[in-house]
Amino acid sequence: MGVMVQEQTGLFHLQSTDMSYLIQIVDGYPVHVYWGSRLKHRESMPDLLIHTPAGAGLDRLPQEYPQYGSGDFRNPAYQVELEDGTRITELKYDGYRISKGKPPLPGLPAVYAEDESEADTLELILKDAYSGLQVVLLYTIFADRNAIVRSARLSNEGKGGLRIRRALSASVDITGKQEMEMVYLSGAWAREGNITRRPLLQGETRIDSKRGISSHQFNPFAALVAKETTEYHGEAFGFSLVYSGSFEAGAEVDSFGSTRFGIGINSFDFAWLLSPGESFQTPEAVMVYSGQGLGDMSRTYHRLYRTRLCRGKYRDEERPILVNNWEATYFNFNADKLVAIAEEGAKLGIELFVLDDGWFGKRDADNSSLGDWYEDRRKLPGGLADVAERINRLGLKFGLWFEPEMISPDSELYRKHPDWCLHVPERRRTEARWQLVLDYTRQEVRDYIYDSLSAIFSSVPVAYVKWDMNRGLTEIGSADLPPERQAETAHRYVLGLYELLERITADFPHILFESCSSGGGRFDPGMLHYMPQTWTSDNTDAVERLKIQYGTSLVYPVSAIGAHVSAVPNHQVGRMTPLDFRGDVAMSGNFGYELDLTKFTEEEKETVKHQVAFYKQIRGLVQKGDLYRLKSPFEGNESAWMFVSEDKGEALVFCFQVMAVPNPPRRTLRLDGLDPELEYEVQSGHRGEKSIIGGDRLMKLGLPLAYEQKDYESRWFRLQALKPGKS
């Protein structure tokens, strides 16, 4: 396994335990040969070799990093402009390198290998003799995962300047597979994570973000699937971009049925000046193959991202159960009110109190004070340290909300530095939520934010930070960049953000950072590299969360999904749902509460106490187990999923019925991921009954399932494998 080379045929075989990816050098061009289930490597594989179609030129060649202008009329992977204004380059193969492990990407988040034995990396070196452009294509293959990580490094080895107009992270031409479909996540604020599936017809199918962030509207992920592919069966080819800015991902089907898929930084409004001797590194794309449906693809992403993208203390630690005061108080609170909520939380077993927006500057509404990161002594007479210490004495840790990438026009910071926001001279500054975006391309801006936050972290016992970002980028220009580099601003913003996050998370490793962007507006792998969990959506309605969390799990691990119980009527949709139903939905993620615990009845407090105690028992399995999606909320009135331990000895099933069904038929739920040879003790969380059922029967015949005749019903079942001989 690893990377094998046949020098005489120019064939490169990247092989893992269950997957192969083959590239061939044809007439100097790297050509895609195969990606799919593992092939046995042989000394000679002439049946796989590709030859240039007679008279067709590059337009029929399935390339790995295609160019435009030399006979290929499909979408290119890159484009550069030379000093003379021409845009023609022709990259030809110039050698290769193979190394053990996986090198980091300077200044960019990336998947990593903890030991060099985990992976092998191939570098294909391509050069354009005329301009001096060199492109190195990087491929990392993991030994025991069906994943390949791709990126490209563009270097100027010529004497004149180059301007990059387009630089995708990966491009793959898939041939011989007809009637493919594209699966991706779409939506909007408060309804993120909708699974969209559409057939690929001749022409283009494309998703993107031009917002400067990965966006609520589309996630930087897509999968190409066979028409017959389901959750459990069929081929799926996943593409996930480790990047937090504007992106593009698209499939182009040509007149012969071949599909070219590319993913990377959005080329719209992007350019990068590359002076002689300089290089540009693209973000990386994580490509996952599954021959067993979308579920298997998801679990590959989950394991990889949870253990080889997330980092730090909380990568492997169980996450605390929290209560956040936002929907409880909004901006209207004082120190005593916060402590009162924390006191109730302590009685119920909650472990972390989070103070949300409104604690700084003169922040009585969302129209002021962003950038003024000092406590409001009107609300907190003793300051943050006093509140945090009072909460710590109750046995809870203390967390804090920030929105460090924003600046309010009504703030001391803006009055002092009005040029510190992204802006274009003589143009209006578009406000959203009465705020502008700080110019993170500038070192002095990032230093100010670092100093402001680190001063708090060094004087207040902060154990958790919710890092919010509530709007897209407009007037994307920087007072610190010359005219010829203004089109670099959006990408430089993202690089500046990564530099700050690397610095602050490294200096305060004890803090659990959670990313947020009005909920899921920046839920992407790039942010997970610095913050191991994300506030999935501002919509806390349990019914809507069934779809949001189910869809998000298509690519992201449950350990990354923040999920809270909120008050009813729900603040986003006005729906009334039972506390048990809300709890079961939220327990399928990083669990917490976002409401006023002091307003609970004694009965509700008792329910919460049981929920908290139960989640403490199961959170290791929820956060680290393998997720199996059993019933889709996008397809009917019911939803179900389950978590299975790595050794298949333990499992947990959650089932949900949204609306009551009159005179329902007898129902069973087929489980997945169990060991068919084992017997399982099945405990029903509804009736408290226990029974012993074989893993084979649970997966083939199913688990008997019955709901009460009322709306918004949920059930859970715990499964424990019996030792051989025990029944």
XYZ file of C-alpha atoms in Angstrom, residues 32-723:
692
model
C -6.840 10.399 -14.405
C -7.066 6.616 -14.863
C -9.143 5.212 -11.997
C -10.638 5.991 -8.586
C -12.621 3.363 -6.742
C -12.415 0.072 -4.869
C -8.938 -1.293 -4.245
C -7.120 -2.840 -7.185
C -4.321 -5.304 -6.740
C -1.055 -3.775 -7.898
C 0.708 -5.725 -10.631
C 4.035 -5.201 -12.335
C 2.217 -4.650 -15.596
C -1.310 -3.255 -16.006
C -1.582 -2.504 -19.752
C -5.383 -2.719 -19.694
C -5.504 0.421 -17.571
C -3.306 2.586 -19.761
C -4.859 5.572 -21.519
C -3.854 6.804 -24.957
C -4.615 10.164 -26.550
C -7.780 9.749 -28.655
C -6.894 10.125 -32.333
C -7.629 13.638 -33.570
C -9.359 14.646 -30.309
C -6.472 16.374 -28.574
C -6.822 17.432 -24.954
C -10.598 17.823 -25.095
C -11.110 14.073 -24.672
C -8.251 13.465 -22.225
C -9.324 12.919 -18.556
C -6.805 15.235 -16.928
C -5.780 15.734 -13.312
C -5.116 19.493 -13.461
C -6.425 20.734 -16.817
C -5.530 24.006 -18.526
C -7.416 26.203 -20.953
C -6.273 27.536 -24.298
C -4.455 24.547 -25.780
C -7.297 22.404 -27.022
C -9.298 21.552 -23.873
C -12.523 23.568 -23.948
C -13.905 22.386 -20.627
C -13.468 24.168 -17.278
C -9.789 24.431 -16.336
C -8.326 23.824 -12.895
C -6.171 26.941 -13.087
C -5.537 30.038 -15.153
C -2.749 32.611 -15.000
C -2.136 35.890 -16.797
C 1.368 36.780 -17.927
C 2.907 40.241 -17.944
C 2.187 40.602 -21.674
C -1.525 40.024 -20.996
C -1.663 36.538 -22.519
C -3.300 33.702 -20.616
C -1.805 30.643 -22.302
C 0.299 28.191 -20.347
C 0.925 24.505 -20.897
C 2.003 22.483 -17.911
C 4.051 19.385 -18.680
C 5.282 16.677 -16.354
C 8.757 17.344 -14.919
C 9.205 14.690 -12.257
C 7.843 13.448 -8.955
C 8.670 13.048 -5.278
C 7.307 10.568 -2.740
C 7.548 11.087 1.011
C 6.242 9.371 4.109
C 3.523 11.032 6.150
C 1.756 14.259 5.239
C 3.431 17.687 5.122
C 1.583 20.652 6.666
C 0.336 23.479 4.453
C 1.961 26.765 5.525
C -0.652 29.194 6.815
C -3.579 26.892 6.036
C -5.587 24.367 8.056
C -5.036 20.793 6.952
C -5.648 17.165 7.757
C -2.568 15.677 9.409
C -0.863 12.368 10.125
C 0.312 11.773 13.680
C 2.812 9.187 12.489
C 4.464 9.030 9.082
C 3.371 5.406 8.737
C -0.257 6.581 8.453
C 0.128 8.127 5.025
C 2.246 8.618 1.926
C 2.436 11.783 -0.150
C 3.046 12.025 -3.896
C 4.138 15.291 -5.489
C 3.768 15.565 -9.252
C 5.879 18.415 -10.612
C 4.554 20.246 -13.687
C 6.211 23.123 -15.552
C 5.384 25.601 -18.288
C 8.665 26.124 -20.128
C 7.667 29.502 -21.574
C 6.500 31.392 -18.468
C 8.390 29.633 -15.716
C 5.200 28.642 -13.951
C 5.631 25.503 -11.854
C 2.731 23.635 -10.307
C 3.208 20.867 -7.778
C 0.182 18.621 -7.348
C 0.104 17.112 -3.861
C -1.670 13.812 -3.186
C -1.742 12.208 0.258
C -3.139 8.697 0.570
C -3.957 7.347 4.047
C -3.134 3.697 4.632
C -6.336 2.695 6.424
C -8.856 5.272 5.190
C -10.649 5.603 1.873
C -9.454 9.176 1.555
C -7.098 11.143 -0.674
C -6.118 14.700 0.176
C -5.260 16.964 -2.746
C -3.913 20.482 -3.166
C -1.724 22.452 -5.563
C 1.241 24.771 -5.083
C 1.851 27.322 -7.844
C 5.320 28.874 -8.067
C 6.807 31.542 -10.311
C 10.243 30.399 -11.434
C 10.359 32.807 -14.362
C 11.679 36.347 -14.680
C 8.368 38.175 -15.070
C 5.322 38.527 -12.858
C 2.311 36.218 -13.035
C -1.247 36.882 -11.934
C -3.232 33.830 -10.825
C -6.850 34.090 -11.911
C -7.966 30.606 -10.926
C -6.386 27.909 -8.770
C -8.567 24.983 -7.772
C -7.484 22.526 -5.131
C -8.574 19.448 -7.069
C -9.998 18.479 -10.431
C -11.040 14.967 -11.404
C -12.371 13.680 -14.738
C -14.613 10.664 -14.142
C -15.311 8.632 -17.254
C -17.365 5.520 -17.941
C -20.047 6.299 -15.330
C -23.359 7.387 -16.782
C -26.362 8.987 -15.060
C -24.443 10.365 -12.099
C -26.014 12.712 -9.570
C -24.642 15.454 -7.339
C -25.468 15.606 -3.634
C -24.776 18.780 -1.654
C -25.948 20.841 1.327
C -28.048 23.943 0.685
C -30.187 26.290 2.754
C -30.243 29.696 4.404
C -29.943 31.206 7.866
C -31.939 29.065 10.338
C -32.441 26.242 7.838
C -28.967 25.037 7.055
C -27.971 21.533 6.007
C -30.738 20.680 3.533
C -29.692 17.684 1.435
C -30.129 18.435 -2.254
C -29.711 15.749 -4.906
C -29.942 16.439 -8.620
C -29.016 14.568 -11.793
C -25.964 15.643 -13.776
C -26.972 16.404 -17.351
C -24.802 17.682 -20.179
C -23.559 21.096 -19.060
C -22.676 22.443 -15.625
C -24.015 21.939 -12.109
C -22.372 24.319 -9.678
C -22.559 25.582 -6.097
C -20.517 28.397 -4.600
C -20.190 31.209 -2.092
C -19.236 34.784 -2.968
C -19.806 35.995 0.601
C -16.229 35.759 1.888
C -17.359 32.923 4.181
C -18.369 29.382 3.349
C -22.027 30.456 3.871
C -25.444 29.248 5.047
C -26.521 28.849 1.427
C -24.025 26.161 0.371
C -21.449 24.136 2.256
C -17.995 23.543 0.689
C -18.861 19.899 0.102
C -20.396 17.831 -2.674
C -20.590 14.165 -3.592
C -20.977 12.556 -6.983
C -23.063 9.397 -6.749
C -24.437 6.723 -9.015
C -28.136 7.036 -9.756
C -28.863 3.922 -7.706
C -26.731 4.998 -4.709
C -28.555 5.098 -1.360
C -27.515 5.525 2.243
C -26.378 1.891 2.299
C -25.509 0.871 -1.270
C -23.727 2.165 -4.349
C -20.744 4.346 -5.169
C -20.174 7.827 -3.741
C -17.267 10.181 -4.467
C -17.037 12.909 -1.811
C -15.241 16.257 -2.103
C -14.793 18.494 0.949
C -12.779 21.726 0.922
C -10.753 22.648 4.013
C -11.391 26.364 3.647
C -13.521 29.067 5.294
C -13.894 31.667 2.536
C -15.587 32.007 -0.835
C -15.470 28.679 -2.676
C -16.727 26.984 -5.804
C -17.556 23.370 -6.558
C -18.966 22.164 -9.808
C -19.496 19.271 -12.163
C -19.358 19.604 -15.944
C -20.667 16.803 -18.148
C -19.327 16.854 -21.694
C -20.966 15.586 -24.888
C -19.488 12.103 -24.345
C -20.844 11.656 -20.814
C -17.572 12.287 -18.979
C -17.843 14.305 -15.763
C -15.238 16.842 -14.686
C -15.514 17.911 -11.057
C -13.494 20.742 -9.558
C -13.400 22.365 -6.115
C -11.417 25.226 -4.639
C -11.271 28.952 -3.947
C -13.941 30.829 -5.881
C -12.307 32.339 -8.964
C -14.945 35.093 -9.036
C -13.345 38.382 -7.904
C -10.097 36.563 -7.108
C -6.568 37.234 -8.328
C -3.128 36.755 -6.826
C 0.052 38.477 -7.974
C 2.958 36.057 -8.047
C 6.317 37.770 -8.316
C 9.442 35.809 -9.356
C 10.411 33.378 -6.619
C 7.011 33.449 -4.886
C 4.546 30.579 -4.387
C 0.819 30.247 -3.794
C -0.606 27.279 -1.916
C -4.236 26.294 -2.471
C -6.363 24.941 0.377
C -6.711 21.196 0.363
C -9.626 19.094 -0.805
C -10.418 15.868 1.038
C -11.732 13.259 -1.408
C -13.478 10.185 -0.004
C -14.598 7.091 -1.895
C -17.352 4.752 -0.764
C -18.606 1.651 -2.500
C -21.243 1.162 0.219
C -23.395 4.257 -0.034
C -23.474 7.700 1.487
C -23.420 6.392 5.049
C -20.023 4.781 4.621
C -18.706 7.967 2.974
C -19.922 10.011 5.950
C -18.301 7.729 8.508
C -14.968 8.028 6.695
C -15.202 11.821 6.887
C -16.305 11.660 10.534
C -13.363 9.565 11.691
C -10.839 11.545 9.670
C -12.084 14.979 10.685
C -12.628 14.084 14.330
C -9.171 12.579 14.831
C -6.935 14.050 12.088
C -8.355 17.543 11.462
C -9.502 18.666 14.905
C -6.655 19.210 17.343
C -5.873 20.034 20.944
C -7.117 19.113 24.387
C -10.759 18.716 23.387
C -10.202 16.592 20.314
C -10.525 13.438 22.400
C -12.090 14.740 25.620
C -15.819 14.534 26.252
C -17.448 17.930 25.792
C -19.138 19.669 28.755
C -22.903 20.128 29.104
C -23.594 23.858 29.053
C -26.275 26.447 29.609
C -26.140 29.624 27.518
C -28.006 32.746 28.664
C -28.754 34.178 25.176
C -32.369 33.117 24.678
C -32.912 33.412 28.427
C -32.035 37.107 28.763
C -30.773 38.487 25.439
C -29.121 41.837 26.357
C -31.162 42.351 29.535
C -29.187 40.895 32.426
C -27.025 41.683 35.410
C -24.500 39.676 37.392
C -27.064 38.345 39.869
C -29.363 37.119 37.091
C -26.497 35.238 35.454
C -25.490 33.620 38.729
C -29.118 32.658 39.422
C -29.270 30.723 36.144
C -25.933 29.099 36.956
C -27.202 28.113 40.434
C -30.116 26.243 38.908
C -27.741 24.655 36.397
C -25.486 23.418 39.184
C -28.436 21.720 40.906
C -29.292 19.952 37.648
C -25.757 18.703 36.958
C -24.818 21.180 34.195
C -21.064 21.736 33.889
C -20.539 25.024 32.033
C -22.221 28.445 32.035
C -21.797 30.589 28.909
C -22.279 34.366 29.004
C -23.377 35.387 25.532
C -23.662 38.796 23.822
C -24.107 42.031 25.777
C -21.367 41.970 28.432
C -18.964 44.521 26.878
C -18.773 48.221 25.989
C -22.266 49.801 26.044
C -23.937 46.821 24.405
C -27.649 47.101 25.228
C -28.641 46.125 21.665
C -26.863 44.815 18.579
C -26.169 48.308 17.217
C -23.019 49.239 19.148
C -19.738 48.377 20.863
C -18.302 45.550 18.746
C -14.550 45.994 19.019
C -14.723 47.451 22.546
C -13.745 44.260 24.352
C -13.930 45.418 27.966
C -16.680 44.569 30.442
C -19.700 46.796 30.993
C -19.511 47.716 34.682
C -23.132 48.855 34.672
C -24.230 45.231 34.217
C -21.230 43.606 35.865
C -20.085 45.903 38.720
C -17.399 43.433 39.767
C -16.330 42.734 36.198
C -16.037 39.433 34.386
C -13.662 37.992 36.967
C -16.241 38.420 39.740
C -19.016 36.709 37.744
C -16.703 33.896 36.623
C -15.459 33.243 40.156
C -19.002 33.191 41.563
C -20.002 30.683 38.899
C -16.853 28.603 39.461
C -17.730 28.385 43.176
C -20.985 26.715 42.139
C -18.947 23.992 40.419
C -19.506 25.254 36.860
C -16.875 26.403 34.409
C -17.265 29.803 32.778
C -17.572 30.546 29.056
C -17.787 33.766 27.077
C -19.144 34.992 23.717
C -17.098 37.183 21.359
C -17.554 38.520 17.846
C -13.910 39.463 17.201
C -14.084 39.922 13.429
C -16.599 42.776 13.572
C -16.628 46.469 14.421
C -19.615 48.680 15.212
C -19.632 52.206 13.732
C -20.919 53.181 17.168
C -17.827 52.066 19.074
C -14.722 53.584 20.591
C -12.606 51.438 18.282
C -14.300 52.751 15.122
C -14.053 56.350 16.266
C -10.337 55.816 16.784
C -9.652 53.661 13.687
C -12.364 54.163 11.006
C -9.997 52.714 8.379
C -9.688 49.369 10.169
C -12.751 47.918 8.458
C -12.902 46.397 4.998
C -13.801 49.304 2.722
C -13.248 50.970 -0.631
C -12.402 54.716 -0.650
C -15.275 57.027 -1.549
C -17.773 54.128 -1.487
C -20.501 53.602 1.086
C -19.856 51.055 3.792
C -22.607 48.448 3.783
C -23.734 47.671 7.301
C -25.421 44.431 8.319
C -26.790 44.271 11.860
C -25.248 47.730 12.333
C -21.749 46.328 11.963
C -18.793 46.294 9.582
C -16.066 43.695 9.092
C -12.594 44.275 10.488
C -9.772 44.119 7.959
C -7.995 40.929 9.023
C -5.471 41.313 6.209
C -3.789 43.890 8.490
C -1.385 42.715 11.171
C -2.149 45.635 13.521
C -5.849 44.732 13.483
C -5.151 41.110 14.322
C -2.701 42.182 17.039
C -5.353 44.421 18.601
C -7.848 41.560 18.732
C -5.252 39.161 20.083
C -4.213 41.611 22.807
C -7.833 42.364 23.753
C -8.854 38.727 24.051
C -5.655 37.487 25.646
C -5.933 40.177 28.325
C -9.314 38.707 29.299
C -8.162 35.103 29.043
C -5.174 35.898 31.260
C -7.249 37.540 34.006
C -10.581 35.687 33.890
C -10.988 31.882 34.268
C -12.484 31.393 30.795
C -12.870 27.711 29.877
C -14.957 28.093 26.710
C -15.284 30.679 23.948
C -18.101 31.028 21.443
C -16.462 32.829 18.486
C -19.227 34.413 16.416
C -19.178 36.013 12.939
C -22.526 37.413 11.868
C -22.258 38.704 8.314
C -20.630 38.276 4.918
C -17.921 40.501 3.459
C -18.839 43.593 1.420
C -16.740 46.408 -0.054
C -13.914 43.889 -0.123
C -10.904 46.161 -0.184
C -8.039 46.954 2.135
C -6.379 50.290 2.847
C -3.200 48.312 3.453
C -2.917 46.734 -0.024
C -1.726 48.374 -3.278
C -4.117 48.583 -6.261
C -2.665 45.556 -8.011
C -3.355 43.372 -4.960
C -6.908 44.455 -4.056
C -8.386 41.276 -5.562
C -6.344 39.320 -3.009
C -8.223 40.871 -0.082
C -10.847 38.167 0.499
C -8.311 35.339 0.569
C -5.857 37.373 2.639
C -8.713 37.954 5.112
C -9.093 34.196 5.542
C -5.328 33.719 5.882
C -5.259 36.485 8.509
C -8.071 34.799 10.419
C -6.195 31.494 10.369
C -3.013 33.211 11.609
C -4.893 34.736 14.544
C -6.696 31.489 15.392
C -3.454 29.523 15.311
C -1.861 32.024 17.651
C -4.673 32.333 20.159
C -5.622 28.654 20.360
C -1.963 27.691 20.794
C -1.483 30.228 23.602
C -4.673 29.219 25.437
C -4.924 25.450 24.877
C -7.163 24.932 27.921
C -10.046 26.829 26.290
C -12.691 24.969 24.305
C -13.398 27.167 21.275
C -16.699 26.860 19.420
C -17.142 28.480 16.020
C -20.351 30.270 15.101
C -21.502 32.388 12.166
C -25.142 33.236 12.849
C -25.236 29.501 13.389
C -24.011 27.470 10.421
C -22.758 30.262 8.141
C -19.182 29.089 8.489
C -19.492 25.411 9.345
C -16.519 24.101 7.399
C -13.420 21.924 7.866
C -11.143 24.976 7.947
C -12.695 26.231 11.177
C -12.717 22.740 12.715
C -8.925 22.696 12.533
C -8.881 25.440 15.185
C -12.236 24.939 16.908
C -13.449 21.340 17.312
C -17.147 22.210 17.377
C -19.551 24.627 15.696
C -22.902 26.129 16.631
C -24.862 24.343 13.946
C -27.764 26.754 13.526
C -29.459 29.644 15.312
C -32.659 27.632 14.816
C -33.160 25.610 18.001
C -36.591 24.205 17.130
C -36.347 20.448 17.617
C -38.347 19.565 14.483
C -36.202 21.774 12.267
C -33.076 20.476 13.991
C -33.879 16.931 12.823
C -33.155 18.064 9.257
C -30.319 20.432 10.119
C -28.374 17.887 12.167
C -29.117 14.985 9.816
C -27.914 16.967 6.784
C -24.842 18.349 8.532
C -23.816 14.799 9.435
C -23.404 14.020 5.743
C -19.813 15.200 6.105
C -19.231 16.493 9.668
C -18.808 14.363 12.814
C -21.350 14.588 15.623
C -18.553 15.812 17.901
C -18.583 19.025 15.834
C -22.350 19.624 16.062
C -23.533 22.002 18.802
C -27.164 21.278 19.811
C -29.200 22.912 22.590
C -32.596 22.614 24.220
C -34.413 25.958 24.068
C -37.670 27.314 25.464
C -41.119 26.953 23.934
C -42.787 28.509 22.095
C -39.591 28.282 20.071
C -38.085 31.712 19.378
C -37.465 31.004 15.675
C -40.679 29.269 14.561
C -43.069 29.544 17.513
C -43.576 25.769 17.797
C -44.469 23.985 21.038
C -42.644 20.669 21.485
C -42.260 18.495 24.609
C -39.101 18.792 26.694
C -38.339 15.084 26.190
C -38.470 15.475 22.402
C -36.238 18.556 22.487
C -33.782 16.774 24.744
C -33.487 13.665 22.601
C -32.792 15.756 19.485
C -30.177 17.880 21.251
C -28.499 14.848 22.839
C -27.600 13.757 19.298
C -24.847 16.398 19.344
C -22.832 18.454 21.843
C -25.573 18.902 24.409
C -26.677 22.031 26.214
C -29.506 24.382 27.140
C -30.323 27.871 25.898
C -33.125 29.137 28.141
C -33.875 30.485 31.608
C -33.537 27.567 34.010
C -35.006 29.656 36.846
C -38.404 29.594 35.085
C -38.669 25.798 35.029
C -41.338 23.998 37.024
C -40.261 21.326 39.471
C -41.406 18.687 36.983
C -39.318 20.257 34.220
C -36.282 20.464 36.497
C -36.623 16.771 37.249
C -36.762 16.024 33.503
C -33.644 18.105 32.878
C -31.826 16.406 35.741
C -32.515 13.029 34.128
C -31.482 14.319 30.679
C -28.185 15.647 32.021
C -27.425 12.439 33.912
C -28.317 10.323 30.879
C -26.155 12.375 28.511
C -23.183 11.996 30.841
C -23.587 8.234 30.435
C -23.850 8.288 26.641
C -21.795 11.281 25.450
C -18.649 9.263 24.878
C -20.600 7.050 22.479
C -22.426 9.971 20.831
C -19.296 12.039 20.322
C -16.926 9.234 19.290
C -19.128 6.414 17.995
C -19.931 5.617 14.378
C -23.124 7.302 13.185
C -25.649 5.336 11.134
C -28.539 7.291 9.635
C -31.618 5.042 9.597
C -34.572 7.239 8.569
C -34.320 10.585 6.822
C -36.409 13.564 8.015
C -36.309 14.774 4.398
C -38.324 11.748 3.267
C -41.182 11.420 5.720
C -42.734 11.923 9.126
C -40.118 9.895 11.012
C -36.392 10.236 11.651
C -33.936 7.829 13.219
C -30.215 7.394 13.694
C -27.900 5.389 15.900
C -24.414 5.478 17.367
C -22.237 2.351 17.513
C -18.989 1.904 19.417
C -15.869 0.984 17.485
C -15.903 -2.581 18.848
C -19.676 -2.881 18.118
C -20.261 -3.798 21.754
C -22.481 -0.812 22.525
C -25.070 1.157 20.581
C -27.658 3.880 21.100
C -30.714 4.437 18.895
C -32.814 7.625 18.690
C -36.189 7.618 16.886
C -38.512 10.551 16.254
C -42.095 10.908 15.030
C -43.097 14.478 14.178
C -46.877 14.132 13.805
C -49.152 11.446 15.228
C -50.437 8.869 12.741
C -54.014 7.548 13.115
C -54.404 3.769 13.216
C -50.691 3.269 12.437
C -49.350 0.067 10.908
C -47.046 -2.220 12.819
C -43.600 -0.664 12.614
C -40.079 -1.954 12.890
C -36.770 -0.131 12.571
C -33.875 -1.936 10.917
C -30.624 -1.145 12.680
C -27.136 -1.026 11.186
C -23.475 -1.350 12.155
C -23.933 -4.152 14.705
C -22.137 -7.472 14.882
C -24.514 -10.099 13.434
C -22.852 -12.797 15.520
C -23.533 -11.096 18.861
C -26.585 -11.045 21.100
C -27.597 -7.612 22.408
C -29.473 -6.628 25.528
C -31.882 -3.918 24.332
C -33.169 -1.421 26.883
C -36.162 0.713 25.954
C -35.918 4.248 27.285
C -39.687 4.641 27.083
C -40.945 1.616 28.966
C -37.766 0.629 30.771
C -38.149 -2.907 29.426
C -35.198 -5.087 28.487
C -34.991 -7.845 25.932
C -32.265 -9.884 24.246
C -32.137 -9.809 20.450
C -29.445 -11.003 18.043
C -27.536 -8.481 16.001
C -28.517 -10.273 12.811
C -32.227 -9.989 13.661
C -31.937 -6.344 14.644
C -30.395 -5.536 11.271
C -32.485 -7.815 9.057
C -35.870 -7.907 10.800
C -35.617 -4.746 12.859
C -36.517 -3.386 16.255
C -40.259 -3.218 17.124
C -41.235 0.436 17.318
C -44.412 2.059 18.657
C -45.209 5.687 19.446
C -47.969 7.148 21.598
C -50.826 8.848 19.806
C -49.534 12.372 20.108
C -47.354 14.729 18.124
C -43.601 15.150 18.661
C -42.763 11.751 20.086
C -39.257 10.378 20.535
C -37.788 7.080 21.652
C -34.339 5.849 22.529
C -32.892 2.359 22.935
C -29.582 1.314 24.487
C -27.894 -1.827 23.247
C -25.194 -3.730 25.095
C -23.544 -6.808 23.614
C -23.651 -9.868 25.810
C -20.562 -11.865 26.497
